[in-house]
CSV table of C-alpha atoms and ligand atoms in Angstrom, one decimal:
chain,number,residue,atom,x,y,z
A,161,MET,CA,1.5,57.1,53.9
A,162,PRO,CA,1.4,53.3,53.5
A,163,THR,CA,3.2,51.2,56.1
A,164,GLN,CA,6.3,49.2,55.1
A,165,ILE,CA,4.4,45.9,55.0
A,166,GLU,CA,1.8,47.5,52.8
A,167,VAL,CA,4.5,48.7,50.4
A,168,LEU,CA,6.1,45.3,50.4
A,169,ALA,CA,2.7,43.6,49.7
A,170,THR,CA,2.3,45.9,46.6
A,171,LEU,CA,5.9,45.3,45.7
A,172,GLN,CA,5.3,41.6,45.8
A,173,LEU,CA,2.4,41.8,43.4
A,174,VAL,CA,4.7,43.6,41.0
A,175,ASP,CA,7.5,41.1,41.6
A,176,GLN,CA,5.2,38.1,41.0
A,177,SER,CA,4.0,39.7,37.8
A,178,LEU,CA,7.6,40.3,36.7
A,179,ARG,CA,8.5,36.7,37.6
A,180,ALA,CA,5.6,35.3,35.6
A,181,LYS,CA,6.2,37.5,32.6
A,182,SER,CA,10.0,36.9,32.5
A,183,LEU,CA,9.3,33.2,32.6
A,184,THR,CA,6.8,33.5,29.7
A,185,VAL,CA,9.4,35.6,27.8
A,186,SER,CA,12.1,33.0,28.3
A,187,GLU,CA,9.8,30.2,27.4
A,188,GLY,CA,8.7,32.1,24.3
A,189,GLU,CA,12.3,32.7,23.3
A,190,GLY,CA,13.1,29.0,23.8
A,191,ARG,CA,10.1,28.1,21.6
A,192,VAL,CA,11.2,30.5,18.8
A,193,ALA,CA,14.7,29.1,18.9
A,194,ALA,CA,13.3,25.5,18.7
A,195,LEU,CA,11.1,26.5,15.7
A,196,GLU,CA,14.1,28.1,14.0
A,197,GLU,CA,16.3,25.0,14.8
A,198,ALA,CA,13.7,22.6,13.4
A,199,VAL,CA,13.6,24.6,10.1
A,200,ASN,CA,17.4,24.7,10.0
A,201,ALA,CA,17.8,21.0,10.6
A,202,GLN,CA,15.2,20.2,8.0
A,203,THR,CA,16.8,22.6,5.5
A,204,THR,CA,20.1,20.8,6.0
A,205,ALA,CA,18.5,17.4,5.6
A,206,ALA,CA,16.7,18.4,2.5
A,207,GLY,CA,19.8,20.0,1.1
A,208,ALA,CA,21.8,16.8,1.7
A,209,ALA,CA,19.1,14.7,0.1
A,210,ARG,CA,19.0,17.0,-2.9
A,211,ALA,CA,22.8,16.8,-3.3
A,212,GLU,CA,22.7,13.0,-3.1
A,213,LEU,CA,20.0,12.9,-5.7
A,214,ARG,CA,22.0,15.2,-8.0
A,215,THR,CA,25.0,12.8,-7.7
A,216,LEU,CA,22.8,9.8,-8.4
A,217,SER,CA,21.2,11.5,-11.4
A,218,ALA,CA,24.6,12.3,-12.9
A,219,ARG,CA,25.5,8.6,-12.4
A,220,GLN,CA,22.3,7.6,-14.2
A,221,ARG,CA,23.0,9.9,-17.1
A,222,ASP,CA,26.6,8.5,-17.3
A,223,LEU,CA,25.3,4.9,-17.4
A,224,GLU,CA,22.7,5.7,-20.0
A,225,GLY,CA,25.3,7.3,-22.1
A,226,ARG,CA,27.7,4.3,-21.8
A,227,LEU,CA,24.8,2.0,-22.6
A,228,ALA,CA,23.8,3.9,-25.7
A,229,ALA,CA,27.4,3.9,-26.8
A,230,ALA,CA,27.7,0.1,-26.3
A,231,GLU,CA,24.4,-0.4,-28.2
A,232,ALA,CA,25.6,1.7,-31.1
A,233,LYS,CA,28.9,-0.2,-31.1
A,234,MET,CA,27.0,-3.5,-31.0
A,235,LYS,CA,24.8,-2.5,-34.0
A,236,ASP,CA,27.9,-1.6,-35.9
A,237,ARG,CA,29.7,-4.9,-35.1
A,238,ARG,CA,26.7,-7.0,-36.0
A,239,MET,CA,26.5,-5.2,-39.4
A,240,ARG,CA,30.2,-5.8,-39.9
A,241,ILE,CA,29.9,-9.5,-39.1
A,242,THR,CA,27.6,-10.0,-42.1
A,243,ARG,CA,30.4,-8.8,-44.3
A,244,ILE,CA,33.2,-10.9,-42.8
A,245,ARG,CA,34.4,-13.9,-44.9
A,246,ASN,CA,37.5,-14.9,-43.0
A,247,ASP,CA,36.9,-17.5,-40.2
A,248,LYS,CA,39.5,-16.1,-37.9
A,249,GLU,CA,38.2,-12.6,-38.2
A,250,LEU,CA,34.6,-13.9,-37.7
A,251,GLY,CA,35.7,-15.6,-34.5
A,252,LEU,CA,37.2,-12.4,-33.2
A,253,ALA,CA,34.2,-10.3,-34.2
A,254,LYS,CA,31.8,-12.8,-32.4
A,255,ARG,CA,34.0,-12.7,-29.3
A,256,GLU,CA,33.8,-8.9,-29.4
A,257,VAL,CA,30.0,-9.0,-29.7
A,258,ASP,CA,29.9,-11.4,-26.7
A,259,LEU,CA,32.0,-9.0,-24.7
A,260,LEU,CA,29.8,-6.1,-25.7
A,261,LYS,CA,26.7,-8.1,-24.6
A,262,GLU,CA,28.3,-8.8,-21.3
A,263,GLU,CA,29.2,-5.1,-20.8
A,264,MET,CA,25.7,-4.1,-21.7
A,265,ASN,CA,24.2,-6.5,-19.3
A,266,GLY,CA,26.4,-5.2,-16.5
A,267,LEU,CA,25.4,-1.6,-17.4
A,268,GLU,CA,21.7,-2.5,-17.5
A,269,VAL,CA,21.9,-4.1,-14.1
A,270,GLU,CA,23.7,-1.1,-12.6
A,271,LEU,CA,21.4,1.3,-14.3
A,272,MET,CA,18.3,-0.5,-13.0
A,273,ALA,CA,19.7,-0.3,-9.4
A,274,VAL,CA,20.5,3.4,-9.9
A,275,MET,CA,17.0,4.2,-11.2
A,276,GLU,CA,15.4,2.4,-8.3
A,277,GLN,CA,17.6,4.4,-6.0
A,278,VAL,CA,16.7,7.7,-7.8
A,279,GLU,CA,13.0,6.8,-7.4
A,280,ALA,CA,13.4,6.1,-3.7
A,281,ASP,CA,15.5,9.2,-3.1
A,282,THR,CA,13.1,11.4,-5.0
A,283,ALA,CA,10.2,10.2,-2.8
A,284,LYS,CA,12.4,10.8,0.3
A,285,LEU,CA,13.3,14.3,-0.9
A,286,GLN,CA,9.6,15.1,-1.5
A,287,GLY,CA,8.8,14.0,2.0
A,288,LEU,CA,11.6,16.1,3.4
A,289,GLU,CA,10.6,19.1,1.4
A,290,SER,CA,6.9,18.9,2.3
A,291,GLU,CA,7.9,18.6,6.0
A,292,LEU,CA,10.2,21.6,5.5
A,293,ALA,CA,7.3,23.6,4.1
A,294,ARG,CA,5.1,22.6,7.1
A,295,LEU,CA,7.9,23.5,9.6
A,296,THR,CA,8.5,26.8,7.8
A,297,GLY,CA,4.8,27.7,7.9
A,298,GLU,CA,4.6,26.7,11.5
A,299,ARG,CA,7.6,28.8,12.3
A,300,ASP,CA,6.4,31.8,10.3
A,301,THR,CA,3.0,32.0,12.1
A,302,GLU,CA,3.9,30.8,15.6
A,303,ALA,CA,7.2,32.6,15.8
A,304,ALA,CA,5.6,35.9,14.6
A,305,GLU,CA,2.9,35.5,17.3
A,306,LEU,CA,5.5,34.7,19.9
A,307,ARG,CA,7.7,37.6,18.9
A,308,GLU,CA,4.7,40.0,19.1
A,309,LYS,CA,3.9,38.6,22.6
A,310,ILE,CA,7.5,38.8,23.8
A,311,GLY,CA,7.7,42.4,22.6
A,312,ARG,CA,4.5,43.3,24.5
A,313,LEU,CA,5.6,41.5,27.7
A,314,THR,CA,9.1,43.1,27.5
A,315,ALA,CA,7.5,46.5,27.4
A,316,GLU,CA,5.3,45.6,30.4
A,317,ILE,CA,8.3,44.3,32.2
A,318,GLU,CA,10.2,47.5,31.7
A,319,ARG,CA,7.3,49.5,33.1
A,320,GLU,CA,6.9,47.2,36.0
A,321,ARG,CA,10.6,47.4,36.8
A,322,ALA,CA,10.2,51.2,36.9
A,323,THR,CA,7.3,50.8,39.3
A,324,ARG,CA,9.4,48.4,41.4
A,325,THR,CA,12.2,50.9,41.6
A,326,GLU,CA,9.8,53.6,42.8
A,327,LEU,CA,8.3,51.2,45.4
A,328,MET,CA,11.7,50.1,46.6
A,329,GLN,CA,12.6,53.7,47.5
A,330,ASN,CA,9.9,53.6,50.2
A,331,VAL,CA,11.3,50.4,51.8
A,332,ASP,CA,14.0,50.4,54.4
A,333,GLY,CA,17.3,48.8,53.2
A,334,GLU,CA,17.5,46.0,55.7
A,335,LEU,CA,13.8,45.1,55.1
A,336,ARG,CA,14.4,45.2,51.4
A,337,ARG,CA,17.2,42.6,51.7
A,338,LYS,CA,15.1,40.4,53.9
A,339,TYR,CA,12.2,40.6,51.5
A,340,GLU,CA,14.3,39.7,48.5
A,341,MET,CA,15.8,36.8,50.4
A,342,ILE,CA,12.4,35.4,51.5
A,343,PHE,CA,10.9,36.0,48.0
A,344,SER,CA,13.6,34.0,46.3
A,345,ARG,CA,13.8,31.2,48.9
A,346,ARG,CA,10.0,30.9,49.4
A,347,GLY,CA,8.9,30.4,45.8
A,348,GLY,CA,8.0,34.1,45.1
A,349,VAL,CA,5.9,34.6,48.2
A,350,ALA,CA,7.5,36.7,50.9
A,351,VAL,CA,4.5,38.6,52.2
A,352,VAL,CA,1.4,36.7,53.3
A,353,GLU,CA,-1.8,37.7,54.8
A,354,VAL,CA,-3.0,36.6,58.2
A,355,ARG,CA,-6.7,35.8,58.1
A,356,GLY,CA,-8.6,34.8,61.2
A,357,GLY,CA,-5.3,34.4,63.0
A,358,ILE,CA,-4.0,31.9,60.4
A,359,CYS,CA,-0.9,32.5,58.3
A,360,GLN,CA,-2.0,32.1,54.7
A,361,GLY,CA,1.5,31.0,53.7
A,362,CYS,CA,1.7,27.9,55.8
A,363,ARG,CA,-1.7,27.6,57.4
A,364,MET,CA,-0.4,27.7,60.9
A,365,ARG,CA,-2.1,29.6,63.7
A,366,VAL,CA,-0.2,32.7,64.7
A,367,PRO,CA,0.2,33.1,68.5
A,368,PRO,CA,-2.4,35.7,69.8
A,369,GLN,CA,0.3,38.0,71.2
A,370,LEU,CA,2.0,38.1,67.8
A,371,PHE,CA,-1.4,38.5,66.0
A,372,ASN,CA,-2.0,41.7,68.1
A,373,GLU,CA,1.3,43.1,67.1
A,374,ILE,CA,0.6,42.3,63.4
A,375,GLN,CA,-2.7,44.1,63.6
A,376,ARG,CA,-0.9,47.2,64.7
A,377,ASN,CA,1.1,47.0,61.5
A,378,GLU,CA,3.9,49.0,63.1
A,379,GLN,CA,6.7,46.7,62.3
A,380,VAL,CA,7.2,43.8,60.0
A,381,ILE,CA,6.6,40.5,61.8
A,382,LEU,CA,7.7,37.1,60.4
A,383,CYS,CA,5.6,34.0,60.7
A,384,PRO,CA,7.3,31.8,63.4
A,385,SER,CA,6.6,28.8,61.3
A,386,CYS,CA,7.3,29.7,57.6
A,387,GLN,CA,9.4,32.9,58.2
A,388,ARG,CA,7.3,34.9,55.8
A,389,MET,CA,6.4,38.5,56.4
A,390,LEU,CA,2.9,38.7,57.8
A,391,PHE,CA,0.4,41.2,56.6
A,392,TRP,CA,-3.0,42.0,58.1
A,393,ARG,CA,-5.9,43.8,56.5
A,394,SER,CA,-8.8,45.1,58.6
A,395,GLU,CA,-12.1,43.0,58.4
A,396,ALA,CA,-13.7,45.4,56.0
A,397,GLU,CA,-10.8,45.2,53.6
A,398,GLU,CA,-10.6,41.4,54.2
A,399,ALA,CA,-14.2,41.1,53.2
A,400,ASN,CA,-13.6,43.0,49.9
A,401,GLY,CA,-10.4,41.3,49.1
B,162,LIG,ZN1,3.5,31.0,58.0
């Protein structure tokens, strides 16, 4: 029958393992969420750029259409001018041709600007899409690995929790509460070994009288300096451990 402190020392190993695994799981979940978030943000950005480009392309087609119409009209007016004999009519027709020229110049300037913008936006969209592909690939491989790891650790955690429950049944209630408190307040180390009369938790020498009591392993003794539970193993065990 193991002593209380021996059970607590075993319990602590389980608790430390549980703590480390839970941390790895939550870090893994955080990383998976970050990978998903990066893909989502990039998808949104690429979608917005695509919509912008669509609007711009529609604007380009509209300008091209209007320019073609103006060109056709211009051709028609120039042909008509050759047939006009009346000075007044000729003046009006020339004025109309001038206005058409002006309109076409305006359309050409606007169309050039739109085409430049289309070119720039197309390059930007390609950049966003290739980054999206990279992020998606990264997420697919890394998140799959992480999910596999999280699944494995979660199963281990479940088993260790069961072990913990079993161990706890062998620990007196008051001692259990004390252990839990020290474990949480002292960075996951509640039970420490005494080696050569020195507390391995705080490196302080334990008073000889107390050391004798610890060696008897009859009751759980706290280190006077760091308040951790002191555990002593015989020399033979100490040499192996
Ligand atoms: Zn100590």
